[in-house]
Coordinates of C-alpha atoms in Angstrom, one line a residue:
M3 CA 11.8 -77.5 -126.5
S4 CA 10.3 -74.1 -125.6
S5 CA 7.0 -73.0 -126.9
W6 CA 7.1 -71.3 -130.3
R7 CA 5.3 -68.4 -128.7
S8 CA 8.4 -67.5 -126.8
W9 CA 10.5 -67.3 -130.0
H10 CA 11.9 -64.0 -131.2
R11 CA 8.8 -62.6 -132.9
P12 CA 10.4 -60.3 -135.5
L13 CA 12.6 -63.2 -136.7
V14 CA 9.6 -65.5 -136.9
V15 CA 7.5 -62.9 -138.8
F16 CA 10.4 -62.2 -141.2
A17 CA 10.9 -66.0 -141.8
A18 CA 7.2 -66.3 -142.6
A19 CA 7.4 -63.3 -144.9
M20 CA 10.4 -64.9 -146.7
A21 CA 8.5 -68.2 -147.1
A22 CA 5.6 -66.3 -148.7
F23 CA 8.0 -64.3 -150.9
A24 CA 9.7 -67.6 -152.0
V25 CA 6.3 -68.5 -153.5
V26 CA 6.2 -65.2 -155.3
C27 CA 9.7 -65.8 -156.7
A28 CA 8.6 -69.3 -157.8
V29 CA 5.8 -67.7 -159.8
G30 CA 8.4 -65.3 -161.3
L31 CA 10.5 -68.3 -162.4
V32 CA 7.5 -69.6 -164.3
V33 CA 6.2 -66.4 -165.9
D34 CA 9.4 -64.4 -166.4
D35 CA 11.8 -65.9 -169.0
R36 CA 14.6 -63.4 -168.5
V37 CA 18.1 -64.9 -167.9
L38 CA 20.9 -63.2 -166.0
V39 CA 24.5 -64.5 -165.8
G40 CA 23.3 -67.9 -167.2
A41 CA 20.5 -68.4 -164.7
P42 CA 16.7 -67.5 -164.5
I43 CA 16.6 -64.0 -163.1
W44 CA 14.2 -64.9 -160.3
A45 CA 16.5 -67.8 -159.1
K46 CA 18.6 -65.6 -156.8
P47 CA 15.8 -64.0 -154.8
F48 CA 14.1 -67.4 -154.6
K49 CA 17.2 -69.1 -153.1
F50 CA 17.8 -66.2 -150.7
A51 CA 14.2 -66.1 -149.6
V52 CA 14.3 -69.8 -148.7
S53 CA 17.7 -69.5 -147.0
F54 CA 16.6 -66.5 -144.9
A55 CA 13.4 -68.3 -143.9
A56 CA 15.3 -71.2 -142.5
Y57 CA 18.1 -69.1 -141.1
C58 CA 15.9 -66.6 -139.2
L59 CA 13.5 -69.3 -137.9
T60 CA 16.5 -71.2 -136.5
L61 CA 17.9 -68.1 -134.8
A62 CA 14.5 -67.3 -133.3
W63 CA 14.5 -70.7 -131.6
M64 CA 18.1 -70.5 -130.5
L65 CA 17.5 -67.2 -128.8
T66 CA 15.2 -69.0 -126.4
L67 CA 18.1 -71.1 -125.2
L68 CA 20.0 -68.1 -123.8
T69 CA 20.4 -68.0 -120.0
R70 CA 22.6 -64.9 -120.1
G71 CA 22.3 -61.7 -122.2
Q72 CA 18.8 -62.2 -123.3
R73 CA 18.3 -58.5 -124.0
I74 CA 21.5 -58.3 -126.1
G75 CA 20.3 -61.4 -128.0
R76 CA 17.0 -59.8 -128.7
W77 CA 18.6 -56.7 -130.2
A78 CA 21.0 -58.9 -132.2
G79 CA 17.9 -60.6 -133.6
H80 CA 16.4 -57.2 -134.5
V81 CA 19.7 -56.4 -136.4
V82 CA 19.5 -59.7 -138.3
V83 CA 16.0 -58.9 -139.4
L84 CA 16.8 -55.4 -140.5
T85 CA 20.0 -56.3 -142.4
S86 CA 18.3 -59.3 -144.1
L87 CA 15.4 -57.1 -145.2
V88 CA 17.8 -54.5 -146.7
E89 CA 19.6 -57.3 -148.6
M90 CA 16.4 -58.8 -150.0
V91 CA 15.1 -55.3 -151.0
V92 CA 18.3 -54.7 -153.0
I93 CA 18.3 -58.2 -154.6
T94 CA 14.6 -57.9 -155.6
G95 CA 15.0 -54.3 -156.8
Q96 CA 17.8 -55.3 -159.1
V97 CA 15.8 -58.2 -160.5
V98 CA 13.0 -55.8 -161.4
R99 CA 15.6 -53.6 -163.1
G100 CA 17.1 -56.6 -164.9
K101 CA 20.5 -56.0 -163.3
R102 CA 22.9 -58.0 -161.2
S103 CA 22.8 -57.4 -157.5
H104 CA 26.1 -59.0 -156.5
F105 CA 29.5 -57.7 -157.6
N106 CA 27.8 -55.0 -159.9
T107 CA 29.8 -51.8 -160.2
A108 CA 28.7 -50.9 -163.7
T109 CA 27.2 -47.5 -162.7
A110 CA 27.4 -45.3 -159.6
F111 CA 23.9 -46.4 -158.5
D112 CA 24.7 -50.1 -159.0
S113 CA 28.0 -49.7 -157.1
A114 CA 26.2 -47.9 -154.2
L115 CA 23.7 -50.7 -153.9
W116 CA 26.5 -53.3 -153.9
D117 CA 28.4 -51.3 -151.2
A118 CA 25.2 -51.2 -149.2
M119 CA 24.8 -54.9 -149.5
G120 CA 28.4 -55.5 -148.4
M121 CA 27.9 -53.4 -145.3
T122 CA 24.6 -55.1 -144.3
I123 CA 26.2 -58.5 -144.8
A124 CA 29.1 -57.6 -142.5
V125 CA 26.6 -56.3 -139.9
L126 CA 24.4 -59.4 -140.2
W127 CA 27.5 -61.6 -139.7
T128 CA 28.5 -59.6 -136.6
A129 CA 25.0 -59.8 -135.1
T130 CA 25.1 -63.6 -135.6
L131 CA 28.5 -63.7 -134.0
V132 CA 27.1 -61.9 -130.9
I133 CA 24.4 -64.5 -130.7
A134 CA 27.0 -67.3 -131.0
V135 CA 29.0 -65.8 -128.1
L136 CA 25.9 -65.5 -125.9
L137 CA 25.2 -69.2 -126.6
L138 CA 28.7 -70.2 -125.7
R139 CA 28.3 -68.4 -122.4
S140 CA 24.8 -69.8 -121.6
R141 CA 24.3 -72.9 -119.5
L142 CA 22.5 -75.5 -121.5
T143 CA 21.3 -78.5 -119.5
D144 CA 21.8 -81.2 -122.1
R145 CA 25.4 -81.3 -123.2
A146 CA 24.7 -83.0 -126.5
T147 CA 22.2 -80.3 -127.5
A148 CA 24.6 -77.6 -126.3
L149 CA 27.4 -79.0 -128.5
A150 CA 25.1 -79.3 -131.6
V151 CA 23.8 -75.8 -131.2
R152 CA 27.2 -74.2 -130.6
G153 CA 29.0 -76.3 -133.2
G154 CA 26.3 -75.6 -135.8
M155 CA 26.5 -71.8 -135.0
L156 CA 30.3 -71.7 -135.3
I157 CA 30.4 -73.7 -138.5
A158 CA 27.6 -71.5 -139.9
L159 CA 29.7 -68.4 -139.1
A160 CA 32.7 -69.9 -140.9
G161 CA 30.5 -70.8 -143.9
A162 CA 29.0 -67.3 -144.0
A163 CA 32.5 -65.8 -143.9
L164 CA 33.3 -67.5 -147.1
G165 CA 31.0 -65.0 -148.8
F166 CA 33.6 -62.3 -148.2
L167 CA 36.0 -64.3 -150.5
M168 CA 33.5 -64.0 -153.3
A169 CA 33.6 -60.2 -153.0
L170 CA 37.3 -60.1 -153.8
P171 CA 38.4 -59.7 -157.5
S172 CA 38.8 -63.0 -159.3
E173 CA 42.2 -63.9 -160.9
D174 CA 41.0 -62.9 -164.4
Q175 CA 39.7 -59.6 -163.0
R176 CA 43.0 -58.9 -161.3
A177 CA 44.9 -59.8 -164.5
A178 CA 42.8 -57.5 -166.6
G179 CA 43.5 -54.6 -164.3
N180 CA 41.5 -51.3 -164.3
L181 CA 39.3 -52.5 -161.5
D182 CA 38.2 -48.9 -160.8
T183 CA 36.3 -48.9 -164.1
A184 CA 35.3 -52.6 -164.2
D185 CA 31.6 -53.5 -164.4
V186 CA 31.9 -56.5 -162.1
I187 CA 34.3 -57.0 -159.2
G188 CA 34.1 -60.4 -157.5
A189 CA 32.8 -63.8 -158.5
H190 CA 31.2 -67.0 -157.3
S191 CA 33.3 -69.3 -159.5
V192 CA 37.0 -70.0 -159.2
G193 CA 39.1 -70.5 -162.4
V194 CA 36.2 -69.9 -164.8
P195 CA 33.8 -67.0 -165.4
D196 CA 30.4 -66.8 -163.7
G197 CA 27.5 -67.9 -165.9
G198 CA 29.0 -71.0 -167.5
P199 CA 27.6 -74.6 -167.3
S200 CA 26.1 -75.2 -163.9
M201 CA 24.3 -77.8 -161.8
A202 CA 20.5 -77.9 -161.8
L203 CA 18.7 -76.1 -158.9
T204 CA 21.9 -74.9 -157.2
G205 CA 23.5 -73.2 -160.2
W206 CA 27.0 -74.1 -159.0
S207 CA 29.6 -74.3 -161.7
T208 CA 30.4 -77.7 -163.3
T209 CA 33.5 -76.5 -165.0
G210 CA 35.4 -74.8 -162.2
G211 CA 35.3 -74.2 -158.5
D212 CA 32.4 -72.5 -156.9
L213 CA 32.5 -70.9 -153.4
R214 CA 28.8 -71.0 -153.1
A215 CA 29.0 -74.8 -152.3
P216 CA 30.9 -74.5 -149.0
H217 CA 29.1 -71.3 -148.3
F218 CA 25.7 -73.1 -148.5
V219 CA 26.8 -76.3 -146.7
G220 CA 28.6 -74.3 -144.0
M221 CA 25.7 -71.9 -143.3
H222 CA 23.1 -74.7 -143.0
A223 CA 25.0 -76.5 -140.2
L224 CA 22.8 -74.1 -138.2
Q225 CA 19.9 -76.4 -139.0
V226 CA 21.5 -79.8 -139.7
L227 CA 23.3 -80.4 -136.5
P228 CA 20.4 -79.4 -134.1
L229 CA 18.0 -81.4 -136.2
L230 CA 20.3 -84.4 -135.9
L231 CA 20.1 -84.2 -132.1
I232 CA 16.4 -83.8 -132.2
A233 CA 16.3 -87.0 -134.4
L234 CA 18.4 -88.9 -131.9
V235 CA 16.1 -87.9 -129.0
L236 CA 13.0 -89.0 -131.0
L237 CA 14.7 -92.3 -131.9
A238 CA 15.8 -93.0 -128.3
P239 CA 12.6 -94.9 -127.3
R240 CA 13.2 -97.4 -130.0
F241 CA 17.0 -97.7 -129.8
A242 CA 18.2 -98.3 -126.3
P243 CA 21.8 -97.0 -126.7
L244 CA 20.4 -93.5 -127.7
R245 CA 18.7 -93.2 -124.3
D246 CA 22.1 -92.7 -122.7
P247 CA 23.0 -89.0 -122.7
G248 CA 26.7 -89.9 -122.9
V249 CA 26.1 -91.8 -126.2
R250 CA 24.2 -88.8 -127.7
L251 CA 27.1 -86.5 -126.6
R252 CA 29.7 -88.7 -128.3
L253 CA 27.6 -88.9 -131.5
A254 CA 27.2 -85.1 -131.4
R255 CA 31.0 -84.8 -131.3
V256 CA 31.3 -87.0 -134.3
A257 CA 28.7 -85.1 -136.2
V258 CA 30.2 -81.7 -135.5
G259 CA 33.7 -82.9 -136.3
G260 CA 32.6 -84.6 -139.5
Y261 CA 30.5 -81.6 -140.7
A262 CA 33.4 -79.2 -140.1
A263 CA 35.7 -81.5 -142.0
L264 CA 33.2 -81.6 -144.9
V265 CA 33.0 -77.8 -145.1
A266 CA 36.9 -77.6 -145.0
L267 CA 37.1 -80.2 -147.8
I268 CA 34.7 -78.6 -150.2
T269 CA 36.2 -75.2 -149.5
W270 CA 39.7 -76.6 -150.4
Q271 CA 38.1 -78.2 -153.5
A272 CA 36.5 -74.9 -154.6
L273 CA 39.6 -72.8 -154.1
R274 CA 41.6 -75.2 -156.3
G275 CA 39.1 -74.4 -159.1
Q276 CA 37.6 -77.9 -159.0
P277 CA 33.9 -78.5 -159.6
L278 CA 32.0 -80.1 -156.7
I279 CA 30.8 -83.0 -158.9
H280 CA 34.1 -83.7 -160.5
P281 CA 36.5 -84.4 -157.6
D282 CA 40.1 -85.4 -158.3
G283 CA 42.0 -88.2 -156.6
A284 CA 43.2 -86.0 -153.7
T285 CA 39.7 -84.8 -153.0
L286 CA 38.3 -88.4 -153.1
A287 CA 41.0 -89.7 -150.9
T288 CA 40.4 -87.0 -148.3
A289 CA 36.7 -87.6 -148.5
G290 CA 37.3 -91.3 -147.9
A291 CA 39.4 -90.5 -144.9
I292 CA 36.7 -88.3 -143.4
L293 CA 34.0 -90.9 -144.1
A294 CA 36.1 -93.6 -142.4
A295 CA 36.8 -91.4 -139.4
V296 CA 33.0 -90.6 -139.0
A297 CA 32.1 -94.3 -139.4
Y298 CA 34.7 -95.3 -136.7
G299 CA 33.6 -92.5 -134.4
T300 CA 30.0 -93.5 -134.8
W301 CA 30.8 -97.2 -134.0
S302 CA 32.9 -96.2 -131.0
A303 CA 30.1 -93.9 -129.7
L304 CA 27.5 -96.6 -129.9
R305 CA 29.7 -99.4 -128.6
P306 CA 28.6 -100.3 -125.0
T307 CA 31.2 -99.5 -122.4
A308 CA 32.3 -102.1 -120.0
P309 CA 31.3 -101.5 -116.4
A310 CA 34.2 -100.3 -114.2
R311 CA 35.8 -103.1 -112.1
P312 CA 35.6 -102.5 -108.4
S313 CA 39.0 -101.7 -106.8
R314 CA 40.6 -104.3 -104.6
S315 CA 40.4 -102.0 -101.6
S316 CA 36.6 -101.7 -102.0
D317 CA 36.0 -105.4 -102.2
P318 CA 35.0 -106.7 -98.7
S319 CA 36.6 -110.1 -99.4
S320 CA 40.0 -108.4 -99.9
D321 CA 40.1 -107.8 -96.1
K322 CA 40.1 -111.5 -95.4
E323 CA 43.3 -113.4 -94.5
P324 CA 44.4 -115.7 -97.2
V325 CA 43.6 -119.4 -96.6
T326 CA 46.7 -121.4 -96.0

């Protein structure tokens, strides 16, 4: 792994700033008892600060892997920092005002802030896509690491794109009409209003679907899959099969495929208005099939391969005349 000193400095600095700001938000959770849409008002900036810290630090490392387009990658990193900063300023400013940041069109000012957030999110996603394309074109020496990094990036892009679904009017909002004068357009939940009963820590709905679940799981493929490969490399001295690059590559394929299937499953679950923690029979059956496929793939990847038999033409004894 490259030295951290070669990582994209603005991304590293911003990640550190977000880690520090997460502490500030944690203090806000303790001292500020205001509640907004059924959750502590400082919960949103806290979660975004933690997420941006992990996201930007991972991108800072990934940019060191580029063998082509390093200059474009650096500029894309700058764009990620700038757009992330704008989003955090809007979210925090609205918290100070006691207002919603997302989906808020109650006043012209609130609507302008939400429009600005929408544009910055789109630009941030595009900048990440540019980095993903550069990683796809770069030559990474270890094939397993290359697959984990590229697969994690592509799944993260898909997870981030689910955020655009939340910005669309919900079924109830469309049914009510008059969207031009509505105070809120868009929702996290599917089938139920935002702000209802929710899971601890995450705030995801326990009575309906919640698109934040696949959004979160998908985006953090960016960290999970590369960390899995790092763990395999660290375990290799103790477990002989993991010393084989081919085994690690096969395990990486299983991990990427299984993770993508998981994101697809919980997206399907959310879009059907089903809470993450209350799956129906179809969801459980699909989850079982995915788990079985991952288990079989892992077993197959770790199973020792039989050495290839020498061909008859390469066997010196095959040139001898048969004994009669």
